[in-house]
Amino acid sequence: MCCLKLFSKYKIDTLQAIVINYATAFSFGLIFNEAQITVSEIIQTNWFIAAIGLGFLFIAIFNVMALTAQRNGLSVASVASKMSLIIPVIFGIYVNNESTEAQKLIGIALALVAVYLTSIKQKDNSVVTKSIYLPIILFIGSGIIDTSVNHFAPKGNIPLFLSSIFGIAAIIGFSLFAYKSITTKKRFQLKSIPFGILLGIVNYGSMYFLLLALRVENTESSTIFTINNIAILALSTLVGLVLFKENISKKNWIGIILAFIAILLVTLA
């Protein structure tokens, strides 16, 4: 969400920045990949088809997020994307038979409340009923992405897996940009490059370290996803206070406090 605010503030073309972002993330995956694997070997892996699907989803949901923020407001977009943590949490509990201690479930419930309270802004004129399909698509799509990335990622060579996803997303994004440039005669903005690179570094790093955390022995995906989502949201709110001089309401502060309580409950469960 902070990136979307930067795009709006500096009038950055969202699609251009997204394409640069995925090209950057793809490059980082290749840089950190240590295995010597050919394209034919990648195609034969058991996760390649999933990577293609995720590549489409990555760029589609990112655009849906931008549209949701524009038409429904940043608060609605933030709530929809972060509330989606419930999808991988339910998947982990019911499909992977992860633990369901009372303390952990209370922590997850508090996390959902924290997501809502932290996201609501006093001066946001968001209308949930306007283009209601966008936040619904964002909610479902974000949840499917988190669940699928964890489910299909190999135990080893995570950089290659992520690089494949980001590479496919970059190809799709570049194709969309080329078509848009031809039909609208819109030129490429050089100022999109640094913003796209910055976003790509953050994007790759967050996915890479999330997958590493999910593969730590004796950790559960329902715990990791809960901690990851609400920690990012709480920190994003604080970044908004410092960098964008946003006003944080009492509800926001209560949400931040609940977020950290939820993290403690889920972590110590």
PDB file of C-alpha atoms in Angstrom:
ATOM      1  CA  MET A   1       0.000   0.000   0.000  1.00  0.00           C
ATOM      2  CA  CYS A   2       2.905   2.370   0.672  1.00  0.00           C
ATOM      3  CA  CYS A   3       4.076   1.796  -2.906  1.00  0.00           C
ATOM      4  CA  LEU A   4       0.646   2.693  -4.276  1.00  0.00           C
ATOM      5  CA  LYS A   5       0.782   5.929  -2.287  1.00  0.00           C
ATOM      6  CA  LEU A   6       4.196   6.695  -3.785  1.00  0.00           C
ATOM      7  CA  PHE A   7       2.877   5.965  -7.290  1.00  0.00           C
ATOM      8  CA  SER A   8       0.008   8.383  -6.711  1.00  0.00           C
ATOM      9  CA  LYS A   9       2.188  11.059  -5.139  1.00  0.00           C
ATOM     10  CA  TYR A  10       4.761  11.089  -7.954  1.00  0.00           C
ATOM     11  CA  LYS A  11       2.242  10.268 -10.732  1.00  0.00           C
ATOM     12  CA  ILE A  12       3.904   6.990 -11.663  1.00  0.00           C
ATOM     13  CA  ASP A  13       2.234   4.792 -14.277  1.00  0.00           C
ATOM     14  CA  THR A  14       1.193   1.710 -12.276  1.00  0.00           C
ATOM     15  CA  LEU A  15       1.533  -0.797 -15.135  1.00  0.00           C
ATOM     16  CA  GLN A  16       4.991   0.449 -16.108  1.00  0.00           C
ATOM     17  CA  ALA A  17       6.231   0.253 -12.519  1.00  0.00           C
ATOM     18  CA  ILE A  18       4.721  -3.227 -12.119  1.00  0.00           C
ATOM     19  CA  VAL A  19       6.529  -4.494 -15.238  1.00  0.00           C
ATOM     20  CA  ILE A  20       9.864  -3.090 -13.999  1.00  0.00           C
ATOM     21  CA  ASN A  21       9.105  -4.568 -10.594  1.00  0.00           C
ATOM     22  CA  TYR A  22       8.622  -8.093 -11.904  1.00  0.00           C
ATOM     23  CA  ALA A  23      11.614  -7.840 -14.253  1.00  0.00           C
ATOM     24  CA  THR A  24      13.734  -6.808 -11.248  1.00  0.00           C
ATOM     25  CA  ALA A  25      12.395  -9.634  -9.078  1.00  0.00           C
ATOM     26  CA  PHE A  26      13.029 -12.079 -11.941  1.00  0.00           C
ATOM     27  CA  SER A  27      16.651 -10.865 -12.175  1.00  0.00           C
ATOM     28  CA  PHE A  28      17.201 -11.293  -8.448  1.00  0.00           C
ATOM     29  CA  GLY A  29      15.887 -14.867  -8.658  1.00  0.00           C
ATOM     30  CA  LEU A  30      18.456 -15.644 -11.371  1.00  0.00           C
ATOM     31  CA  ILE A  31      21.263 -13.956  -9.410  1.00  0.00           C
ATOM     32  CA  PHE A  32      20.581 -15.983  -6.254  1.00  0.00           C
ATOM     33  CA  ASN A  33      19.946 -19.246  -8.105  1.00  0.00           C
ATOM     34  CA  GLU A  34      22.991 -21.480  -7.591  1.00  0.00           C
ATOM     35  CA  ALA A  35      21.867 -24.515  -9.607  1.00  0.00           C
ATOM     36  CA  GLN A  36      22.727 -25.030 -13.273  1.00  0.00           C
ATOM     37  CA  ILE A  37      19.340 -25.817 -14.763  1.00  0.00           C
ATOM     38  CA  THR A  38      18.246 -25.513 -18.411  1.00  0.00           C
ATOM     39  CA  VAL A  39      14.900 -24.220 -19.637  1.00  0.00           C
ATOM     40  CA  SER A  40      13.870 -27.758 -20.647  1.00  0.00           C
ATOM     41  CA  GLU A  41      14.539 -28.981 -17.101  1.00  0.00           C
ATOM     42  CA  ILE A  42      12.484 -26.141 -15.624  1.00  0.00           C
ATOM     43  CA  ILE A  43       9.551 -27.013 -17.880  1.00  0.00           C
ATOM     44  CA  GLN A  44       9.698 -30.618 -16.634  1.00  0.00           C
ATOM     45  CA  THR A  45       9.556 -29.671 -12.935  1.00  0.00           C
ATOM     46  CA  ASN A  46       6.379 -30.488 -11.024  1.00  0.00           C
ATOM     47  CA  TRP A  47       5.843 -26.807 -10.148  1.00  0.00           C
ATOM     48  CA  PHE A  48       6.229 -25.172 -13.591  1.00  0.00           C
ATOM     49  CA  ILE A  49       2.508 -25.221 -14.503  1.00  0.00           C
ATOM     50  CA  ALA A  50       1.733 -23.713 -11.097  1.00  0.00           C
ATOM     51  CA  ALA A  51       4.373 -21.024 -11.730  1.00  0.00           C
ATOM     52  CA  ILE A  52       2.639 -20.052 -14.987  1.00  0.00           C
ATOM     53  CA  GLY A  53      -0.703 -19.732 -13.215  1.00  0.00           C
ATOM     54  CA  LEU A  54       0.878 -17.732 -10.387  1.00  0.00           C
ATOM     55  CA  GLY A  55       2.581 -15.436 -12.884  1.00  0.00           C
ATOM     56  CA  PHE A  56      -0.829 -14.548 -14.328  1.00  0.00           C
ATOM     57  CA  LEU A  57      -2.292 -14.128 -10.841  1.00  0.00           C
ATOM     58  CA  PHE A  58       0.558 -11.916  -9.601  1.00  0.00           C
ATOM     59  CA  ILE A  59       0.108  -9.236 -12.236  1.00  0.00           C
ATOM     60  CA  ALA A  60      -3.690  -9.559 -12.344  1.00  0.00           C
ATOM     61  CA  ILE A  61      -4.139  -9.149  -8.585  1.00  0.00           C
ATOM     62  CA  PHE A  62      -1.633  -6.298  -8.413  1.00  0.00           C
ATOM     63  CA  ASN A  63      -3.712  -4.426 -10.984  1.00  0.00           C
ATOM     64  CA  VAL A  64      -6.902  -5.296  -9.103  1.00  0.00           C
ATOM     65  CA  MET A  65      -5.296  -3.892  -5.952  1.00  0.00           C
ATOM     66  CA  ALA A  66      -4.502  -0.631  -7.755  1.00  0.00           C
ATOM     67  CA  LEU A  67      -8.066  -0.405  -9.132  1.00  0.00           C
ATOM     68  CA  THR A  68      -9.547  -1.168  -5.712  1.00  0.00           C
ATOM     69  CA  ALA A  69      -7.457   1.585  -4.136  1.00  0.00           C
ATOM     70  CA  GLN A  70      -8.575   4.049  -6.828  1.00  0.00           C
ATOM     71  CA  ARG A  71     -12.290   3.204  -6.838  1.00  0.00           C
ATOM     72  CA  ASN A  72     -12.933   2.022  -3.265  1.00  0.00           C
ATOM     73  CA  GLY A  73     -10.106   3.696  -1.363  1.00  0.00           C
ATOM     74  CA  LEU A  74      -6.829   2.527   0.141  1.00  0.00           C
ATOM     75  CA  SER A  75      -8.557   1.354   3.326  1.00  0.00           C
ATOM     76  CA  VAL A  76     -10.798  -1.081   1.444  1.00  0.00           C
ATOM     77  CA  ALA A  77      -7.868  -2.345  -0.637  1.00  0.00           C
ATOM     78  CA  SER A  78      -5.758  -2.806   2.492  1.00  0.00           C
ATOM     79  CA  VAL A  79      -8.493  -4.653   4.399  1.00  0.00           C
ATOM     80  CA  ALA A  80      -9.311  -6.920   1.441  1.00  0.00           C
ATOM     81  CA  SER A  81      -5.680  -7.888   0.747  1.00  0.00           C
ATOM     82  CA  LYS A  82      -4.684  -8.452   4.379  1.00  0.00           C
ATOM     83  CA  MET A  83      -7.929 -10.140   5.482  1.00  0.00           C
ATOM     84  CA  SER A  84      -7.098 -12.748   2.842  1.00  0.00           C
ATOM     85  CA  LEU A  85      -4.681 -14.281   5.367  1.00  0.00           C
ATOM     86  CA  ILE A  86      -7.684 -16.306   6.546  1.00  0.00           C
ATOM     87  CA  ILE A  87      -7.523 -18.389   3.320  1.00  0.00           C
ATOM     88  CA  PRO A  88      -3.982 -19.825   3.800  1.00  0.00           C
ATOM     89  CA  VAL A  89      -4.684 -20.117   7.553  1.00  0.00           C
ATOM     90  CA  ILE A  90      -7.792 -22.260   6.942  1.00  0.00           C
ATOM     91  CA  PHE A  91      -5.885 -24.252   4.303  1.00  0.00           C
ATOM     92  CA  GLY A  92      -3.068 -24.919   6.775  1.00  0.00           C
ATOM     93  CA  ILE A  93      -5.436 -25.995   9.554  1.00  0.00           C
ATOM     94  CA  TYR A  94      -7.815 -28.185   7.540  1.00  0.00           C
ATOM     95  CA  VAL A  95      -5.572 -29.514   4.763  1.00  0.00           C
ATOM     96  CA  ASN A  96      -2.209 -29.723   6.545  1.00  0.00           C
ATOM     97  CA  ASN A  97      -3.759 -30.599   9.931  1.00  0.00           C
ATOM     98  CA  GLU A  98      -1.997 -27.783  11.760  1.00  0.00           C
ATOM     99  CA  SER A  99      -2.630 -27.100  15.443  1.00  0.00           C
ATOM    100  CA  THR A 100      -5.781 -25.364  16.688  1.00  0.00           C
ATOM    101  CA  GLU A 101      -4.976 -24.391  20.277  1.00  0.00           C
ATOM    102  CA  ALA A 102      -7.341 -21.843  21.819  1.00  0.00           C
ATOM    103  CA  GLN A 103      -4.525 -19.298  22.262  1.00  0.00           C
ATOM    104  CA  LYS A 104      -3.600 -19.525  18.592  1.00  0.00           C
ATOM    105  CA  LEU A 105      -7.210 -19.171  17.404  1.00  0.00           C
ATOM    106  CA  ILE A 106      -7.705 -16.153  19.679  1.00  0.00           C
ATOM    107  CA  GLY A 107      -4.534 -14.649  18.203  1.00  0.00           C
ATOM    108  CA  ILE A 108      -5.815 -15.186  14.642  1.00  0.00           C
ATOM    109  CA  ALA A 109      -9.182 -13.625  15.551  1.00  0.00           C
ATOM    110  CA  LEU A 110      -7.424 -10.617  17.097  1.00  0.00           C
ATOM    111  CA  ALA A 111      -5.287 -10.355  13.963  1.00  0.00           C
ATOM    112  CA  LEU A 112      -8.391 -10.013  11.781  1.00  0.00           C
ATOM    113  CA  VAL A 113      -9.783  -7.319  14.072  1.00  0.00           C
ATOM    114  CA  ALA A 114      -6.384  -5.588  13.994  1.00  0.00           C
ATOM    115  CA  VAL A 115      -6.361  -5.643  10.184  1.00  0.00           C
ATOM    116  CA  TYR A 116      -9.705  -3.847  10.070  1.00  0.00           C
ATOM    117  CA  LEU A 117      -8.941  -1.254  12.761  1.00  0.00           C
ATOM    118  CA  THR A 118      -5.465  -0.493  11.422  1.00  0.00           C
ATOM    119  CA  SER A 119      -6.721  -0.005   7.858  1.00  0.00           C
ATOM    120  CA  ILE A 120      -9.590   2.398   8.558  1.00  0.00           C
ATOM    121  CA  LYS A 121      -8.628   6.022   7.931  1.00  0.00           C
ATOM    122  CA  GLN A 122     -10.571   9.002   9.291  1.00  0.00           C
ATOM    123  CA  LYS A 123     -10.535  11.019   6.082  1.00  0.00           C
ATOM    124  CA  ASP A 124     -11.010   8.094   3.710  1.00  0.00           C
ATOM    125  CA  ASN A 125     -14.267   8.352   1.793  1.00  0.00           C
ATOM    126  CA  SER A 126     -14.104   4.698   0.764  1.00  0.00           C
ATOM    127  CA  VAL A 127     -17.368   3.154  -0.346  1.00  0.00           C
ATOM    128  CA  VAL A 128     -17.361  -0.602   0.012  1.00  0.00           C
ATOM    129  CA  THR A 129     -20.484  -1.038  -2.090  1.00  0.00           C
ATOM    130  CA  LYS A 130     -18.953   0.809  -5.053  1.00  0.00           C
ATOM    131  CA  SER A 131     -17.373  -1.681  -7.479  1.00  0.00           C
ATOM    132  CA  ILE A 132     -17.852  -4.310  -4.747  1.00  0.00           C
ATOM    133  CA  TYR A 133     -16.505  -7.035  -7.033  1.00  0.00           C
ATOM    134  CA  LEU A 134     -12.993  -5.524  -6.889  1.00  0.00           C
ATOM    135  CA  PRO A 135     -12.314  -6.018  -3.145  1.00  0.00           C
ATOM    136  CA  ILE A 136     -13.916  -9.473  -3.363  1.00  0.00           C
ATOM    137  CA  ILE A 137     -11.585 -10.460  -6.226  1.00  0.00           C
ATOM    138  CA  LEU A 138      -8.647  -8.934  -4.348  1.00  0.00           C
ATOM    139  CA  PHE A 139      -9.521 -10.887  -1.186  1.00  0.00           C
ATOM    140  CA  ILE A 140      -9.861 -14.236  -2.970  1.00  0.00           C
ATOM    141  CA  GLY A 141      -6.914 -13.665  -5.327  1.00  0.00           C
ATOM    142  CA  SER A 142      -4.505 -12.605  -2.577  1.00  0.00           C
ATOM    143  CA  GLY A 143      -5.484 -15.624  -0.484  1.00  0.00           C
ATOM    144  CA  ILE A 144      -5.026 -18.011  -3.418  1.00  0.00           C
ATOM    145  CA  ILE A 145      -1.590 -16.532  -4.186  1.00  0.00           C
ATOM    146  CA  ASP A 146      -0.329 -16.958  -0.606  1.00  0.00           C
ATOM    147  CA  THR A 147      -1.732 -20.475  -0.348  1.00  0.00           C
ATOM    148  CA  SER A 148      -0.464 -21.590  -3.779  1.00  0.00           C
ATOM    149  CA  VAL A 149       3.047 -20.158  -3.434  1.00  0.00           C
ATOM    150  CA  ASN A 150       3.499 -22.057  -0.168  1.00  0.00           C
ATOM    151  CA  HIS A 151       1.878 -25.255  -1.456  1.00  0.00           C
ATOM    152  CA  PHE A 152       3.731 -25.515  -4.776  1.00  0.00           C
ATOM    153  CA  ALA A 153       7.148 -24.105  -3.817  1.00  0.00           C
ATOM    154  CA  PRO A 154       9.880 -26.780  -3.818  1.00  0.00           C
ATOM    155  CA  LYS A 155      11.859 -27.522  -0.679  1.00  0.00           C
ATOM    156  CA  GLY A 156      15.025 -26.509  -2.465  1.00  0.00           C
ATOM    157  CA  ASN A 157      15.907 -23.877  -5.074  1.00  0.00           C
ATOM    158  CA  ILE A 158      13.350 -21.295  -4.027  1.00  0.00           C
ATOM    159  CA  PRO A 159      15.079 -18.557  -6.117  1.00  0.00           C
ATOM    160  CA  LEU A 160      14.452 -20.489  -9.349  1.00  0.00           C
ATOM    161  CA  PHE A 161      10.806 -21.058  -8.431  1.00  0.00           C
ATOM    162  CA  LEU A 162      10.254 -17.374  -7.668  1.00  0.00           C
ATOM    163  CA  SER A 163      12.248 -16.287 -10.715  1.00  0.00           C
ATOM    164  CA  SER A 164       9.994 -18.389 -12.943  1.00  0.00           C
ATOM    165  CA  ILE A 165       6.852 -16.804 -11.469  1.00  0.00           C
ATOM    166  CA  PHE A 166       8.204 -13.264 -11.705  1.00  0.00           C
ATOM    167  CA  GLY A 167       9.556 -13.874 -15.213  1.00  0.00           C
ATOM    168  CA  ILE A 168       6.152 -15.021 -16.470  1.00  0.00           C
ATOM    169  CA  ALA A 169       4.491 -12.038 -14.769  1.00  0.00           C
ATOM    170  CA  ALA A 170       7.047  -9.709 -16.398  1.00  0.00           C
ATOM    171  CA  ILE A 171       6.361 -11.170 -19.878  1.00  0.00           C
ATOM    172  CA  ILE A 172       2.609 -10.757 -19.422  1.00  0.00           C
ATOM    173  CA  GLY A 173       3.072  -7.232 -18.072  1.00  0.00           C
ATOM    174  CA  PHE A 174       5.358  -6.219 -20.919  1.00  0.00           C
ATOM    175  CA  SER A 175       2.837  -7.568 -23.448  1.00  0.00           C
ATOM    176  CA  LEU A 176       0.055  -5.535 -21.828  1.00  0.00           C
ATOM    177  CA  PHE A 177       2.239  -2.435 -21.795  1.00  0.00           C
ATOM    178  CA  ALA A 178       3.188  -2.889 -25.474  1.00  0.00           C
ATOM    179  CA  TYR A 179      -0.470  -3.249 -26.444  1.00  0.00           C
ATOM    180  CA  LYS A 180      -1.436  -0.207 -24.359  1.00  0.00           C
ATOM    181  CA  SER A 181       1.385   1.846 -25.892  1.00  0.00           C
ATOM    182  CA  ILE A 182       0.246   0.986 -29.407  1.00  0.00           C
ATOM    183  CA  THR A 183      -3.446   1.701 -28.752  1.00  0.00           C
ATOM    184  CA  THR A 184      -3.063   4.837 -26.593  1.00  0.00           C
ATOM    185  CA  LYS A 185       0.303   6.157 -27.882  1.00  0.00           C
ATOM    186  CA  LYS A 186       1.416   6.464 -24.272  1.00  0.00           C
ATOM    187  CA  ARG A 187       5.170   6.767 -23.835  1.00  0.00           C
ATOM    188  CA  PHE A 188       7.326   5.040 -21.289  1.00  0.00           C
ATOM    189  CA  GLN A 189       8.165   7.128 -18.210  1.00  0.00           C
ATOM    190  CA  LEU A 190      11.804   6.998 -17.150  1.00  0.00           C
ATOM    191  CA  LYS A 191      10.759   7.865 -13.600  1.00  0.00           C
ATOM    192  CA  SER A 192       8.937   4.503 -13.441  1.00  0.00           C
ATOM    193  CA  ILE A 193      12.304   2.691 -13.443  1.00  0.00           C
ATOM    194  CA  PRO A 194      13.621   3.537  -9.939  1.00  0.00           C
ATOM    195  CA  PHE A 195      10.183   3.015  -8.368  1.00  0.00           C
ATOM    196  CA  GLY A 196       9.786  -0.308 -10.186  1.00  0.00           C
ATOM    197  CA  ILE A 197      13.259  -1.471  -9.154  1.00  0.00           C
ATOM    198  CA  LEU A 198      12.608  -0.540  -5.517  1.00  0.00           C
ATOM    199  CA  LEU A 199       9.297  -2.385  -5.563  1.00  0.00           C
ATOM    200  CA  GLY A 200      10.923  -5.400  -7.247  1.00  0.00           C
ATOM    201  CA  ILE A 201      13.610  -5.669  -4.562  1.00  0.00           C
ATOM    202  CA  VAL A 202      11.003  -5.507  -1.802  1.00  0.00           C
ATOM    203  CA  ASN A 203       8.715  -7.910  -3.669  1.00  0.00           C
ATOM    204  CA  TYR A 204      11.385 -10.547  -4.218  1.00  0.00           C
ATOM    205  CA  GLY A 205      12.832 -10.222  -0.722  1.00  0.00           C
ATOM    206  CA  SER A 206       9.459 -10.504   1.006  1.00  0.00           C
ATOM    207  CA  MET A 207       8.481 -13.627  -0.962  1.00  0.00           C
ATOM    208  CA  TYR A 208      11.897 -15.252  -0.581  1.00  0.00           C
ATOM    209  CA  PHE A 209      12.144 -14.789   3.182  1.00  0.00           C
ATOM    210  CA  LEU A 210       8.486 -15.728   3.654  1.00  0.00           C
ATOM    211  CA  LEU A 211       9.111 -19.071   1.937  1.00  0.00           C
ATOM    212  CA  LEU A 212      12.259 -19.592   4.001  1.00  0.00           C
ATOM    213  CA  ALA A 213      10.264 -18.954   7.177  1.00  0.00           C
ATOM    214  CA  LEU A 214       7.551 -21.366   6.045  1.00  0.00           C
ATOM    215  CA  ARG A 215      10.179 -24.064   5.631  1.00  0.00           C
ATOM    216  CA  VAL A 216      11.730 -23.736   9.087  1.00  0.00           C
ATOM    217  CA  GLU A 217      11.275 -26.986  10.974  1.00  0.00           C
ATOM    218  CA  ASN A 218       8.360 -27.154  13.431  1.00  0.00           C
ATOM    219  CA  THR A 219       6.711 -23.981  12.112  1.00  0.00           C
ATOM    220  CA  GLU A 220       3.149 -23.861  10.794  1.00  0.00           C
ATOM    221  CA  SER A 221       1.932 -21.885   7.802  1.00  0.00           C
ATOM    222  CA  SER A 222      -1.133 -20.604   9.685  1.00  0.00           C
ATOM    223  CA  THR A 223       1.200 -19.039  12.260  1.00  0.00           C
ATOM    224  CA  ILE A 224       3.637 -17.560   9.719  1.00  0.00           C
ATOM    225  CA  PHE A 225       0.951 -16.042   7.489  1.00  0.00           C
ATOM    226  CA  THR A 226      -0.822 -14.453  10.458  1.00  0.00           C
ATOM    227  CA  ILE A 227       2.381 -12.903  11.801  1.00  0.00           C
ATOM    228  CA  ASN A 228       3.558 -11.804   8.347  1.00  0.00           C
ATOM    229  CA  ASN A 229       0.349 -10.084   7.259  1.00  0.00           C
ATOM    230  CA  ILE A 230      -0.442  -8.161  10.424  1.00  0.00           C
ATOM    231  CA  ALA A 231       3.187  -7.196  11.034  1.00  0.00           C
ATOM    232  CA  ILE A 232       3.419  -5.723   7.521  1.00  0.00           C
ATOM    233  CA  LEU A 233       0.151  -3.844   7.977  1.00  0.00           C
ATOM    234  CA  ALA A 234       1.127  -2.437  11.389  1.00  0.00           C
ATOM    235  CA  LEU A 235       4.537  -1.347  10.112  1.00  0.00           C
ATOM    236  CA  SER A 236       2.972   0.143   6.955  1.00  0.00           C
ATOM    237  CA  THR A 237       0.685   2.230   9.134  1.00  0.00           C
ATOM    238  CA  LEU A 238       3.646   3.505  11.141  1.00  0.00           C
ATOM    239  CA  VAL A 239       5.564   4.233   7.908  1.00  0.00           C
ATOM    240  CA  GLY A 240       2.544   6.207   6.712  1.00  0.00           C
ATOM    241  CA  LEU A 241       2.740   8.252   9.911  1.00  0.00           C
ATOM    242  CA  VAL A 242       6.452   9.005   9.501  1.00  0.00           C
ATOM    243  CA  LEU A 243       6.829   9.407   5.713  1.00  0.00           C
ATOM    244  CA  PHE A 244       3.398  10.555   4.574  1.00  0.00           C
ATOM    245  CA  LYS A 245       2.445  12.482   7.745  1.00  0.00           C
ATOM    246  CA  GLU A 246      -0.828  10.569   7.945  1.00  0.00           C
ATOM    247  CA  ASN A 247      -3.128  11.060  10.893  1.00  0.00           C
ATOM    248  CA  ILE A 248      -3.462   7.875  12.924  1.00  0.00           C
ATOM    249  CA  SER A 249      -6.768   7.637  14.748  1.00  0.00           C
ATOM    250  CA  LYS A 250      -7.471   5.958  18.081  1.00  0.00           C
ATOM    251  CA  LYS A 251      -8.887   2.993  16.148  1.00  0.00           C
ATOM    252  CA  ASN A 252      -5.616   2.717  14.190  1.00  0.00           C
ATOM    253  CA  TRP A 253      -3.554   2.728  17.392  1.00  0.00           C
ATOM    254  CA  ILE A 254      -5.847   0.108  18.945  1.00  0.00           C
ATOM    255  CA  GLY A 255      -5.382  -1.953  15.781  1.00  0.00           C
ATOM    256  CA  ILE A 256      -1.591  -1.659  16.005  1.00  0.00           C
ATOM    257  CA  ILE A 257      -1.636  -2.701  19.679  1.00  0.00           C
ATOM    258  CA  LEU A 258      -3.938  -5.644  18.900  1.00  0.00           C
ATOM    259  CA  ALA A 259      -1.635  -6.614  16.034  1.00  0.00           C
ATOM    260  CA  PHE A 260       1.346  -6.974  18.349  1.00  0.00           C
ATOM    261  CA  ILE A 261      -0.761  -8.827  20.950  1.00  0.00           C
ATOM    262  CA  ALA A 262      -1.916 -11.186  18.184  1.00  0.00           C
ATOM    263  CA  ILE A 263       1.699 -11.753  17.110  1.00  0.00           C
ATOM    264  CA  LEU A 264       2.655 -12.683  20.679  1.00  0.00           C
ATOM    265  CA  LEU A 265      -0.330 -15.027  21.111  1.00  0.00           C
ATOM    266  CA  VAL A 266       0.223 -16.819  17.798  1.00  0.00           C
ATOM    267  CA  THR A 267       4.003 -17.001  18.193  1.00  0.00           C
ATOM    268  CA  LEU A 268       3.883 -18.392  21.738  1.00  0.00           C
ATOM    269  CA  ALA A 269       1.019 -20.819  21.069  1.00  0.00           C
TER     270      ALA A 269
END
